[in-house]
XYZ file of C-alpha atoms in Angstrom:
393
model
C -20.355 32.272 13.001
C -19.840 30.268 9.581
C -20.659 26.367 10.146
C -17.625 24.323 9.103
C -18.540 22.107 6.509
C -18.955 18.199 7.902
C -16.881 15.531 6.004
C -17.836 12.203 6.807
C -15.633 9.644 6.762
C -15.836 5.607 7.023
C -14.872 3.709 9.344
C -11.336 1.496 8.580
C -7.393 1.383 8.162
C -7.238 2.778 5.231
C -8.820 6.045 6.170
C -6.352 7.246 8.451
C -3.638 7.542 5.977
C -5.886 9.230 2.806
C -7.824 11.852 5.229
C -6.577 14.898 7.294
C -5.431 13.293 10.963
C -6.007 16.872 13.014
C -8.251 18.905 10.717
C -8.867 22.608 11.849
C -10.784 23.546 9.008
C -13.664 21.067 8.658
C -15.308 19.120 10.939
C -13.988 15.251 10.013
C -16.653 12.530 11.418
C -15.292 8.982 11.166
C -18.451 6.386 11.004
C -19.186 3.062 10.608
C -20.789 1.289 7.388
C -23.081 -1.954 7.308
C -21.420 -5.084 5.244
C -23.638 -5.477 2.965
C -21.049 -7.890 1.098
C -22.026 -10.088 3.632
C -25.553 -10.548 2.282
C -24.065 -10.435 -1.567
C -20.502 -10.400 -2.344
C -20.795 -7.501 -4.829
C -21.924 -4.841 -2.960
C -18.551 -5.057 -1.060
C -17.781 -2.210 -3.252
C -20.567 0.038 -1.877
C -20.566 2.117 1.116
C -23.736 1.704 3.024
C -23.858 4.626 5.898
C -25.952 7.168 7.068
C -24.911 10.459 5.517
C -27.859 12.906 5.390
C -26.210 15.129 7.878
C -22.919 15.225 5.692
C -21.720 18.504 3.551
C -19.164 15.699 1.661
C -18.225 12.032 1.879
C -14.453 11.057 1.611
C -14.453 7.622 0.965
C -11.704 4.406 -0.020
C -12.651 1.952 -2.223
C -16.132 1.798 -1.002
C -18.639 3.665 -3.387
C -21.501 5.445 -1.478
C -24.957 5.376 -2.508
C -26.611 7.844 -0.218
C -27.846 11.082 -1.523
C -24.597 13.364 -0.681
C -21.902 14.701 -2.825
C -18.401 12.474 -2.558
C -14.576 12.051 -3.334
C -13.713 8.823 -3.461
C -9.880 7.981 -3.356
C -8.939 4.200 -4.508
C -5.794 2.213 -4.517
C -6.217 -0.378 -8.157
C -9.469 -0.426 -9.719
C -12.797 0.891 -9.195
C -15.318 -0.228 -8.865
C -13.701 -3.601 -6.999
C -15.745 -5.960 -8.461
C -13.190 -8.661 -9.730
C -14.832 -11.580 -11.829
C -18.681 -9.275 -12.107
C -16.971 -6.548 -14.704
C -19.665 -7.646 -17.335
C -22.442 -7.251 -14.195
C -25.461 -4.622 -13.724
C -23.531 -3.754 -10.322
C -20.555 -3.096 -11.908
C -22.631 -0.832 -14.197
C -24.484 0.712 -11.597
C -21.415 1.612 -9.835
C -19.560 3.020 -12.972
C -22.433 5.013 -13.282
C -22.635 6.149 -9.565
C -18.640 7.483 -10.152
C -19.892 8.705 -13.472
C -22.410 10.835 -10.891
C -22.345 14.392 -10.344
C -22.501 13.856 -6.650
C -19.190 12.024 -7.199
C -17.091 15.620 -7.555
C -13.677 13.616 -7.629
C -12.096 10.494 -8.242
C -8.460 10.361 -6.379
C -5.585 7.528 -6.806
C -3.467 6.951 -4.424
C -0.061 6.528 -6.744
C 0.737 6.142 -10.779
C -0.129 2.401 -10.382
C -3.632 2.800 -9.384
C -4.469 5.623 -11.787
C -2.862 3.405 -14.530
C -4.920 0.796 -13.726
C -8.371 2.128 -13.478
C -8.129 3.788 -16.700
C -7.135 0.644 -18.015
C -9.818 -0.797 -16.440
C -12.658 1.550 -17.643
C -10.909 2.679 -21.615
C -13.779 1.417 -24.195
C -16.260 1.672 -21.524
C -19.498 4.011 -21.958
C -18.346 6.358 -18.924
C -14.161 7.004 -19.923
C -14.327 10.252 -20.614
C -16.281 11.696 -17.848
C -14.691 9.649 -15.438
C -11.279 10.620 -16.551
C -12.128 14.220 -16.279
C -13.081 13.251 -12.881
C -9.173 11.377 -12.232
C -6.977 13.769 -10.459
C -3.564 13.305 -10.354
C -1.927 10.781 -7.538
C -2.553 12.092 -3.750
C 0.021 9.674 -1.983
C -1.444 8.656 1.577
C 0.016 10.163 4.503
C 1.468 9.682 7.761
C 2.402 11.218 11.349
C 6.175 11.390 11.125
C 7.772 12.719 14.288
C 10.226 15.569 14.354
C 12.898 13.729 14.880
C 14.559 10.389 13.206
C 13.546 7.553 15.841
C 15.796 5.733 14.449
C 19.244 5.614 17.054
C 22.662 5.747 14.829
C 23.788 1.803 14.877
C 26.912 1.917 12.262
C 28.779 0.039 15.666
C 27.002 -2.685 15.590
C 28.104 -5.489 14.541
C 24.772 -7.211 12.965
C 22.675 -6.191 10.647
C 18.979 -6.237 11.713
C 16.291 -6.294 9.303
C 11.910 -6.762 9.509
C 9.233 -7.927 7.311
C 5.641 -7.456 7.824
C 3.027 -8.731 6.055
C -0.101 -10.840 7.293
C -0.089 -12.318 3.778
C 2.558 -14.037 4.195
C 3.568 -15.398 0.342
C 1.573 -12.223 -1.105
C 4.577 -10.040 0.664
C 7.293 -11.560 -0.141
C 8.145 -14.147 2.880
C 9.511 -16.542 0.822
C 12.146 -14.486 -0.332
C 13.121 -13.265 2.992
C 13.536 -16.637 4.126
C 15.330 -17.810 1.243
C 17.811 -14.326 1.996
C 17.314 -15.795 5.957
C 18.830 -19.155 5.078
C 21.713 -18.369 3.221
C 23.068 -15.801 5.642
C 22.702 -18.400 8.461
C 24.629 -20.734 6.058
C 27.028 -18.438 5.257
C 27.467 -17.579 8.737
C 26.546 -13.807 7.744
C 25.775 -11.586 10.808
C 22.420 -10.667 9.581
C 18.918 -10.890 11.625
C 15.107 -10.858 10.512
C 12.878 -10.469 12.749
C 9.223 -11.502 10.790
C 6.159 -10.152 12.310
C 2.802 -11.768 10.261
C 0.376 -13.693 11.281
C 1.125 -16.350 8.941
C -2.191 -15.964 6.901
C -1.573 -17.994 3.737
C -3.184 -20.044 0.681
C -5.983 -19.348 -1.476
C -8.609 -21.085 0.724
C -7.516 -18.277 3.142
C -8.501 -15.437 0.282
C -4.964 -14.784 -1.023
C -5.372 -14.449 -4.283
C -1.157 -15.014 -4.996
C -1.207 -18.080 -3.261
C -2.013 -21.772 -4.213
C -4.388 -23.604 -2.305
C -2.215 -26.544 -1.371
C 1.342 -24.848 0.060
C 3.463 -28.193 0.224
C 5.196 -26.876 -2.537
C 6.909 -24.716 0.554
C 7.428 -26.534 3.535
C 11.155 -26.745 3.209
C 11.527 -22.861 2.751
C 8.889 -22.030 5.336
C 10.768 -24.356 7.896
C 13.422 -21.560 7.642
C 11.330 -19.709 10.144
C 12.938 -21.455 12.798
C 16.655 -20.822 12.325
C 18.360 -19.210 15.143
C 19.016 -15.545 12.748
C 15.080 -15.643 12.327
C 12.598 -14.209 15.246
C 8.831 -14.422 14.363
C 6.818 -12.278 16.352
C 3.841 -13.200 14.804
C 0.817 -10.249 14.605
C 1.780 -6.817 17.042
C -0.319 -3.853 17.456
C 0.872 -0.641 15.346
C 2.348 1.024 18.737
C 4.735 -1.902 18.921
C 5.393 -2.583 15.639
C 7.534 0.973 15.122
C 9.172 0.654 18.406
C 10.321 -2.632 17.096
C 11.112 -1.101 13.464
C 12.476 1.887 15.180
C 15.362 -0.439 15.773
C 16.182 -2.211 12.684
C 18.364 -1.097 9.933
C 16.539 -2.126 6.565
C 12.996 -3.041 5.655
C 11.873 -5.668 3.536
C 8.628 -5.792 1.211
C 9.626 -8.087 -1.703
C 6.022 -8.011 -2.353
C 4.304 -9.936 -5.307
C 1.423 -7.844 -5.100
C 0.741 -4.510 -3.257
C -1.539 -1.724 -3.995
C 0.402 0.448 -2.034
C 3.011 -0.797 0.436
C 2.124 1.193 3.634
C 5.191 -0.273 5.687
C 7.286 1.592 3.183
C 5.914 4.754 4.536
C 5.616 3.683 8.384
C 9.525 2.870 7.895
C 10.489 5.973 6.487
C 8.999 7.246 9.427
C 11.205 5.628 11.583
C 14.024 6.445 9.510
C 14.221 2.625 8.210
C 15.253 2.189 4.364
C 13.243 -0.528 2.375
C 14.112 -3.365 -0.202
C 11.691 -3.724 -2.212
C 10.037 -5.031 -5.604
C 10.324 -3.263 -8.502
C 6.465 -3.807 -9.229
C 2.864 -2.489 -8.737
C 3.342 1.358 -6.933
C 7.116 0.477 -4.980
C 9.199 2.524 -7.853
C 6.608 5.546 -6.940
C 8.255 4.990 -3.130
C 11.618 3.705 -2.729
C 14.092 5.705 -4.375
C 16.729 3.371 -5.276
C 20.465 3.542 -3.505
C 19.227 6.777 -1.383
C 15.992 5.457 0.323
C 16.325 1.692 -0.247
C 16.979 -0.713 -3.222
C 14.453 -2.438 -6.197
C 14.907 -5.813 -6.642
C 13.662 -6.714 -10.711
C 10.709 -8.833 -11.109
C 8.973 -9.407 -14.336
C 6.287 -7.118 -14.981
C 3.399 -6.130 -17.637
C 3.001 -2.644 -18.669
C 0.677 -1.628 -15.820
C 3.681 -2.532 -13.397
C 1.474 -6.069 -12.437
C 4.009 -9.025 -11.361
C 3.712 -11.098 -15.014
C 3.180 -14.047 -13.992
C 0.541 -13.356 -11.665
C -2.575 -14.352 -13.653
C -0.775 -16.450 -16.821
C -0.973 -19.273 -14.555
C -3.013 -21.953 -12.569
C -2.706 -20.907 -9.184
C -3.210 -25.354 -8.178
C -0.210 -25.941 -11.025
C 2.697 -27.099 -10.905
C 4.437 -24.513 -12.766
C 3.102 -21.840 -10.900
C 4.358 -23.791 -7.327
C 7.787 -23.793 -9.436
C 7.732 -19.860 -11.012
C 6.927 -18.834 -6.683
C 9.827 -20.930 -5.295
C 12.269 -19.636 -8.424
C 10.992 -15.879 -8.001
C 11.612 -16.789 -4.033
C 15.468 -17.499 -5.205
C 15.652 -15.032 -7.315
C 14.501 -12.115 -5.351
C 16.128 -13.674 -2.040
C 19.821 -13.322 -3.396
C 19.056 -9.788 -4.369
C 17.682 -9.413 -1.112
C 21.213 -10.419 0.388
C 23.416 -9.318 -2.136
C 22.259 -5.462 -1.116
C 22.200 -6.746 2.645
C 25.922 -7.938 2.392
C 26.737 -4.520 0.880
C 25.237 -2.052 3.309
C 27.013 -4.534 5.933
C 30.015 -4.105 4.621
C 29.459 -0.003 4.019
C 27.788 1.154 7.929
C 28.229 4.660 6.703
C 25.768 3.755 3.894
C 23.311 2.588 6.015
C 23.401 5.761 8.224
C 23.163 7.943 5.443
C 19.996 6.150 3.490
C 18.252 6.188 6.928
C 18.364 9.682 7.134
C 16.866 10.171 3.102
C 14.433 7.663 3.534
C 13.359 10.053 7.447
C 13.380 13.215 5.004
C 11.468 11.772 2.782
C 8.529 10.461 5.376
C 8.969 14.238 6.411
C 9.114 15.852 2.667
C 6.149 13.255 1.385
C 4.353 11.882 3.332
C 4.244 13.276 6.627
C 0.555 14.558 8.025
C 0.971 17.930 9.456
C 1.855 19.275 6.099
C -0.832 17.308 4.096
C -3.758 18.104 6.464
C -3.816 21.564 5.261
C -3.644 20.597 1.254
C -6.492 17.892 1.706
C -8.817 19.988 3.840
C -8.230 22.781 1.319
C -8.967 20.163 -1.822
C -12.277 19.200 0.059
C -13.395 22.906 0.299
C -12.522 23.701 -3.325
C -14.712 20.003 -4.373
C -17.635 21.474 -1.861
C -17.775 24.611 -4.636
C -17.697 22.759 -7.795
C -16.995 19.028 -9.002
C -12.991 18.058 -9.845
C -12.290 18.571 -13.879
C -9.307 18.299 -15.526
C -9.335 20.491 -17.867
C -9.695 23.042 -15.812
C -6.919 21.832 -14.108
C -4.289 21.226 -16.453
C -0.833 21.870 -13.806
C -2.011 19.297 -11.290
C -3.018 21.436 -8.608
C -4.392 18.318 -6.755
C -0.931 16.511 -6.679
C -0.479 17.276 -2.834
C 2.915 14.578 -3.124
């Protein structure tokens, strides 16, 4: 009997939605790495596991440095070594990507593939590492057969969510600035906010100021009567609870991804979102949700992001104006789908297809566990690869 081949896989969040879920092919092992960052921040980037007994290593973000072949799939740059680009690590690493043993390099949208090539053109390793890019491979999801989502065009309020730990980095701001004028306005409108609140740059959010009195009087909207904070829920709760709403909101500032676009689609939940970093890749705008404008540099970066001093005063001003800003478009599309029911209905069910078209597991399983057979036999290459063959969505 042929052995299936082992892919080893680490341990984390992230893996479940860029590996098969129920592989039948290979033999997926998920294990868990030593934080070496702990000792020295840069070797956060590395993945430190055993992997001797491993045919291939499907890793995120983390790099390995063990003696097996490996596909690493990323979601911005790589290696993630902000502030140390002119470091021997981050040479070291290029050069470990740079690697045979690394057969492919995989982003996870348009955004992050734009990025890291921005991030390595001029460098001593571009070409062989962009031979090495594949085209996006979107993560994926279990969707179930059927919408979750119950029809609600009776009802009479509109009920939206948020999540986002990072609070500011997510967009908060903005849905309590959309939060307080429907209560003043006397709009029939809830949001319900599940986070855990985590904000400031002392807390490692790299949007955020350190001091946040800039705020208080916007984050004080968290106690009006249309707003229910449910603070941090386990991801079994969390889609019951969005299995009931009627739009999702992730006016994020910065994403790499956006992963409660997905887990709403899955529910059958359309989003308002940002039009920055990978959102426009997602949200398909008036059939699976809406894009609020931001400004944004050609990678799809919000503009402002690092122009600024984080501890200024005009940076406290351009959050609280964005906040305005991108809560009235945030309501503006809110008082229109209240107004249309019908609309709602019918965007619920194309942003469900789409979970089910793009993003749902049981059809990507098959496509990954094939790509990791085909990577076992030779390294990725583009040019031998010229129609995409690796763009599973």
């Amino acid at each position: 009997m042929t052995r299936s081949p082992k892919v080893l896989r680490p341990y984390g969040y992230p893996a479940q939605f860029n590996t098969p879920r129920t592989p039948t092919n290979v033999r997926l092992v998920t294990r868990k790495w030593l934080p070496a960052h702990k000792l020295w921040q840069p070797l956060e980037v590395a993945l430190f596991t055993p992997t001797f007994d491993a045919d291939l290593v499907a890793t995120f973000n983390r790099i390995p440095v063990g003696p097996r072949p490996f596909v690493i799939t990323f979601e911005s740059h790589l290696p993630r070594l902000f502030g140390y680009e002119n470091s021997a690590a981050f040479r070291f690493f290029s050069r470990r990507l740079a690697d045979p043993k690394c057969r492919a390099i995989v982003p996870i949208s348009n955004f992050a593939r734009r990025l890291f090539l921005d991030q390595h053109r001029g460098g001593p390793y571009f070409d062989v590492l962009q031979e090495k890019l594949t085209n996006p491979i979107h993560p994926n999801i279990q969707v179930p057969e059927t919408r979750p989502r119950k029809d609600r065009r009776e009802e009479k309020t509109l009920r939206c969510i948020f999540v986002g730990g990072h609070f500011m980095r997510k967009g908060g701001l903005s849905v309590l600035h959309a939060a307080r004028r429907a209560h003043d306005e006397g709009l029939p409108i809830e949001f319900h906010i599940v986070s855990d609140m985590t904000m400031g740059a002392g807390s490692g959010v790299w949007t955020d100021p350190s001091n946040l009195d800039f705020a208080e009087d916007l984050l004080s909207a968290i106690d009006l009567p249309n707003v229910q904070h449910h603070g941090k829920m386990a991801n079994e709760e969390l889609l019951a609870l969005m299995s009931t709403v009627d739009v999702s909101l992730l006016p994020t500032l910065s994403d790499t991804y956006g992963y409660s676009v997905i887990e709403s689609f899955a529910m059958g939940v359309p989003v308002i979102g940002t039009a920055c970093c990978a959102l426009p890749e997602l949200i398909s705008h008036g059939e699976t949700g809406f894009l609020v404008d931001v400004p944004v540099n050609a990678n799809g970066v919000w503009a402002p992001l690092w122009k600024h001093d984080h501890d200024g005063d005009e940076y406290s001003r351009i959050l609280l104006e964005t906040a305005a800003d991108v809560g009235d478009g945030i309501l503006a599309h809110l008082s229109d789908l209240m107004a249309d029911r019908d609309r709602v209905e019918a965007m619920s069910t194309a942003a469900f297809e789409t979970a089910r078209e793009r993003f749902c597991a049981s059809e990507r399983d098959a496509k990954l566990e094939d790509f990791y057979l085909r990577l076992l036999e030779t390294p990725y290459n583009r040019e031998r690869d010229p129609c995409g063959k690796t763009t599973i969505a």
